[in-house]
Each structure stands twice: as structure tokens, then as C-alpha cells.
Amino acid sequence: MARQNIAAGNWKMNTTVSEGKDLYKALSNHSVPEDVTVIVGVPFLHIGTLLSIKHASIKIAAQNCHFKNSGAYTGETSPSMLADIGVDYVILGHSERREYFHEDNAMLAQKLDAALENKLKVIFCCGEPLEIRKQGTQNAYVSKQLEEGLFHLTADQLKDVVIAYEPIWAIGTGETASPEQAQDMHAHIRSILTNKYGNDAAQDMSILYGGSVKPGNAKEIFGKEDVDGGLVGGASLKADSFGAIIDSF
Ligand code: PEP
């Protein structure tokens, strides 16, 4: 994928299937500029229903997948199941998955491989907790997440990946990283991509910012040179606020 403007919603464990259907329909009525890709990350249970009313302008992502295609893993959903029904993307490594479900970089590397083998595109999340930000060691922390989780991929595989930088202290807290803090980290991520994969691959990578993005701050954040859009939680749950974020590119 060449670098794109992306507005990705993360519904997390919110909305019933019927509420999700209404939200998806309302979003489908929103006009999406040609140079913007819109994705919604929805609960597994919603996917079949939303695929049955799928609109070309709103792509569908799962919020997780397993690293095996089948087997004795009660309660899990595999990447081959998602690919088979026509899911476009999967979000991997969200900080809530890392924290509450103990997903570490090694496990995420396996999930990434399994998703890409099944031709799913991946939104790969990284980001530091507050104590790391206070120490000022966030660049090293995020570098390690990417080196251990992502950098085993070839440059060709990397084309199906989007990176989402989400400082944990800004997720669902109402506290947003300043546009300059976001730009600094995105530039850092692009520089380590350049060192590992070369300038072309680094310039082609879409890097999203996530953490309390709202209609009121999206324009300024997305306006930064290395910020290619957002991964949006709370503000993606209402069609008018997510629509306004889509309009801020
Ligand atoms: C998220 O869930 O990825 C997120 C960034 O949430 P919020 O926009 O609510 O901070």
C-alpha cells in the first residue's frame, strides 16, 4: 500500500449488533473524500452483519485474531476465518490487548505473520505508558515494540501494514498528545523504518495517531507532516463525530 490518509475507528466492546448496524449505515451515508481510507474495527460478532450491508467506502477490521488458523483454542477467532468472510483489516497489538490479555511482542509477531499469510491488512499498534513518557524514554520503548513485533517482516510484507502510535496515557483519558509530541514520535518511527527498510518503504508507511482524537483536535494533529490519520476510539462511536474526523483531512 502506498501511504494514505486513514480514519480508523475502534469500537472496542461497544454497541450491540443492531446499534452497530445503525452506526455503520449512518457512516455509509457520509461522503468520503477519494484520498481518505475509512476503516471501522468492530467486535467479531458484528462482522457478518456488517459485511452483508458493506459499503465500499467503509472497510471493516477485526480487533484481534489468533496466530493459528484452527485448533483447540476455545473462544478464539482465526485469521483464516476472517479472511474467508471478506474482512479487510485486523488491528493487532492494541494496548488493551497487551495489558489485559498479556499479548507481548513475540506473540504479536506470530499474529502478524498469520494475518499477513491470510492476506489480511494489519493495523499494528504501539505506544508507551505514562511512566515511560515521564522518564523521557518513549522513543526507545516504541523502537523495541517495533523491532520485536514488526521488524522480522520483509519490505514486501510491510506494504500490508499500517502503524498506529497510541500513547497509553492518551487513550480514553481525554488527554491528547500535543500535535508536536505526535509528530516527534511519528518522525522517530519513520526514521527507524528508514534505517531498517530504506527511505522508500518508510515514506510509503501510513502512521496513524491514536489517543483521544476528536473533531476539535483532528485537523491539527492530521496536519503534521508524519501523521497520516488516526485510530479513534470514543469519537468513532457516533456517526457525526467520526464523520467530522473524516472531514478533517
Ligand atoms: C483507541 O481505542 O485506540 C483509542 C485511541 O481510544 P480513544 O480515541 O477513545 O482515546
XYZ file of C-alpha atoms and ligand atoms in Angstrom:
259
model
C 0.000 0.000 0.000
C 1.224 3.463 -0.735
C 0.949 5.992 2.076
C -2.675 7.025 2.595
C -4.840 9.239 4.770
C -6.694 6.894 7.100
C -9.504 7.421 9.590
C -9.855 4.165 11.515
C -12.454 3.683 14.220
C -12.026 1.252 17.086
C -15.427 0.408 18.531
C -13.836 -1.841 21.189
C -16.511 -3.825 23.103
C -19.222 -1.271 22.385
C -22.574 -1.371 20.572
C -24.973 -4.271 20.209
C -25.146 -5.766 16.725
C -28.252 -3.713 15.892
C -26.665 -0.499 17.205
C -23.520 -1.310 15.234
C -25.595 -1.861 12.112
C -27.238 1.563 12.534
C -23.871 3.204 13.112
C -22.340 1.525 10.059
C -25.323 2.571 7.908
C -25.082 6.157 9.119
C -21.356 6.189 8.317
C -22.041 4.758 4.859
C -24.116 7.864 4.140
C -21.183 10.109 4.940
C -19.306 11.144 1.859
C -15.678 10.055 2.000
C -13.064 12.035 0.057
C -11.294 9.946 -2.586
C -7.924 10.289 -0.859
C -9.165 9.043 2.528
C -9.494 5.400 3.597
C -12.092 4.796 6.302
C -11.960 1.643 8.415
C -14.066 0.528 11.369
C -12.698 -2.004 13.870
C -15.753 -3.841 15.164
C -16.494 -6.711 17.580
C -16.263 -10.194 15.991
C -19.994 -10.753 16.476
C -20.833 -7.737 14.289
C -18.666 -8.651 11.321
C -21.069 -10.961 9.432
C -23.949 -8.490 9.702
C -21.831 -5.539 8.617
C -20.356 -7.463 5.689
C -23.904 -8.158 4.492
C -24.530 -4.388 4.217
C -20.961 -3.483 3.320
C -20.359 -0.170 1.643
C -17.209 0.211 -0.465
C -16.168 3.389 1.333
C -16.126 1.899 4.868
C -13.723 -1.012 5.285
C -14.101 -3.500 8.092
C -11.440 -4.538 10.589
C -11.430 -7.153 13.315
C -9.907 -6.030 16.614
C -7.777 -9.125 17.144
C -7.111 -12.593 15.755
C -5.332 -15.752 16.838
C -1.927 -16.802 15.481
C -3.176 -20.221 14.297
C -5.710 -20.890 11.568
C -7.535 -23.592 13.533
C -7.202 -25.816 16.564
C -8.068 -26.290 20.207
C -8.195 -22.624 21.243
C -11.615 -22.220 22.817
C -13.140 -18.795 22.343
C -10.659 -17.618 19.719
C -11.110 -16.453 16.121
C -8.558 -17.254 13.448
C -7.190 -15.088 10.640
C -8.292 -17.632 8.020
C -11.894 -17.356 9.322
C -11.742 -13.573 8.989
C -10.197 -13.696 5.519
C -12.719 -16.272 4.325
C -15.695 -13.986 5.017
C -14.080 -10.939 3.443
C -12.654 -8.937 6.344
C -10.182 -6.325 5.096
C -8.045 -5.480 8.129
C -7.170 -6.662 11.609
C -5.981 -4.449 14.464
C -3.103 -6.104 16.356
C -1.251 -5.074 19.490
C -3.744 -2.584 20.880
C -2.561 -1.565 24.353
C -5.735 -3.045 25.888
C -4.860 -6.424 24.323
C -1.285 -6.090 25.558
C -2.348 -5.139 29.086
C -5.471 -7.210 29.809
C -4.735 -10.231 27.624
C -0.958 -10.344 28.089
C -0.083 -10.091 24.420
C 3.649 -9.486 24.192
C 5.799 -8.556 21.219
C 6.704 -12.195 20.489
C 3.046 -13.259 20.373
C 2.157 -10.240 18.264
C 4.883 -11.141 15.774
C 3.207 -14.546 15.364
C -0.238 -12.962 14.970
C 1.129 -10.564 12.395
C 2.614 -13.407 10.348
C -0.634 -15.377 10.481
C -2.724 -12.356 9.463
C -0.459 -11.463 6.541
C -0.324 -15.088 5.351
C -4.116 -14.886 5.123
C -3.899 -11.652 3.109
C -5.377 -9.502 5.857
C -4.013 -5.991 6.157
C -2.808 -5.147 9.644
C -3.059 -2.040 11.801
C -0.185 -2.633 14.218
C -0.379 -0.616 17.442
C 2.478 0.616 19.574
C 2.814 3.232 22.291
C 4.270 3.913 25.710
C 2.714 4.082 29.202
C 2.771 7.291 31.242
C 5.789 6.360 33.396
C 7.919 5.844 30.284
C 6.797 9.217 28.885
C 7.681 10.851 32.243
C 11.162 9.276 32.084
C 11.571 10.549 28.539
C 12.430 7.088 27.179
C 9.404 6.747 24.872
C 11.437 6.573 21.654
C 13.448 3.586 22.884
C 10.277 1.911 24.205
C 8.425 2.209 20.904
C 11.536 1.182 18.931
C 11.671 -2.060 20.953
C 7.969 -2.780 20.312
C 8.512 -2.391 16.586
C 11.850 -4.225 16.469
C 10.431 -7.229 18.323
C 6.926 -7.218 16.865
C 7.288 -5.998 13.315
C 10.848 -5.861 12.041
C 11.097 -9.549 11.170
C 8.875 -8.765 8.149
C 10.315 -8.280 4.686
C 9.876 -4.905 2.977
C 7.304 -6.556 0.732
C 5.253 -7.812 3.695
C 5.451 -4.395 5.317
C 3.359 -2.956 2.474
C 0.258 -4.535 4.044
C 0.863 -2.935 7.429
C -0.243 0.397 8.878
C 1.335 1.530 12.160
C -0.801 3.192 14.844
C 1.106 5.109 17.513
C -1.092 5.297 20.594
C 0.459 6.676 23.783
C -1.362 4.728 26.500
C -1.726 7.812 28.691
C -3.845 9.420 25.967
C -6.218 6.522 25.262
C -9.728 7.139 26.556
C -8.401 9.701 29.025
C -9.373 12.866 27.202
C -5.691 13.823 27.319
C -4.298 14.077 23.801
C -0.636 14.127 22.873
C 0.126 17.563 21.500
C 0.458 17.697 17.718
C 4.205 18.249 18.274
C 4.510 15.188 20.545
C 2.689 13.110 17.935
C 4.867 14.477 15.124
C 8.079 13.815 17.096
C 7.174 10.165 17.654
C 5.921 9.648 14.100
C 9.165 11.120 12.743
C 11.084 8.785 15.049
C 9.101 5.785 13.797
C 9.724 6.810 10.192
C 13.431 7.183 10.888
C 13.762 3.683 12.343
C 11.787 2.346 9.371
C 14.244 4.152 7.085
C 17.222 2.572 8.868
C 15.740 -0.893 8.636
C 13.900 -0.861 5.282
C 15.174 2.195 3.381
C 13.629 5.520 2.516
C 11.019 4.333 0.004
C 9.452 1.807 2.377
C 9.488 4.342 5.231
C 7.853 7.032 3.102
C 5.179 4.572 1.956
C 4.166 3.636 5.517
C 0.936 5.155 6.856
C 1.413 6.047 10.524
C -1.748 6.840 12.500
C -2.018 8.663 15.809
C -4.438 7.366 18.436
C -5.398 8.803 21.810
C -8.448 10.988 22.417
C -8.719 12.163 18.802
C -11.884 14.264 18.456
C -13.431 16.526 15.848
C -11.883 19.506 17.668
C -8.253 18.312 17.521
C -8.098 16.022 14.473
C -7.295 18.692 11.902
C -4.258 19.982 13.752
C -2.896 16.506 14.524
C -3.512 15.140 10.997
C -1.896 18.276 9.600
C 1.511 17.232 10.917
C 3.960 16.008 8.306
C 4.377 12.445 9.538
C 0.834 11.889 10.808
C -1.293 10.122 8.198
C -4.531 9.921 10.144
C -5.953 8.478 13.318
C -7.096 5.393 15.174
C -10.108 6.686 17.042
C -11.911 5.061 19.961
C -14.656 7.015 21.735
C -15.262 9.545 18.976
C -15.816 6.758 16.411
C -18.978 5.603 18.202
C -21.123 8.437 16.853
C -21.513 8.917 13.110
C -21.454 12.708 13.370
C -18.208 12.897 15.365
C -16.426 10.232 13.286
C -17.781 11.934 10.154
C -16.282 15.236 11.318
C -12.941 13.466 11.873
C -13.118 12.039 8.321
C -13.716 15.585 7.098
C -10.649 16.952 8.886
C -8.075 15.727 6.366
C -8.258 3.547 20.861
O -9.095 2.821 21.324
O -7.423 3.081 20.093
C -8.277 4.976 21.216
C -7.343 5.753 20.756
O -9.309 5.405 22.035
P -9.753 6.927 22.330
O -9.832 7.614 20.973
O -11.079 6.820 22.998
O -8.691 7.530 23.175
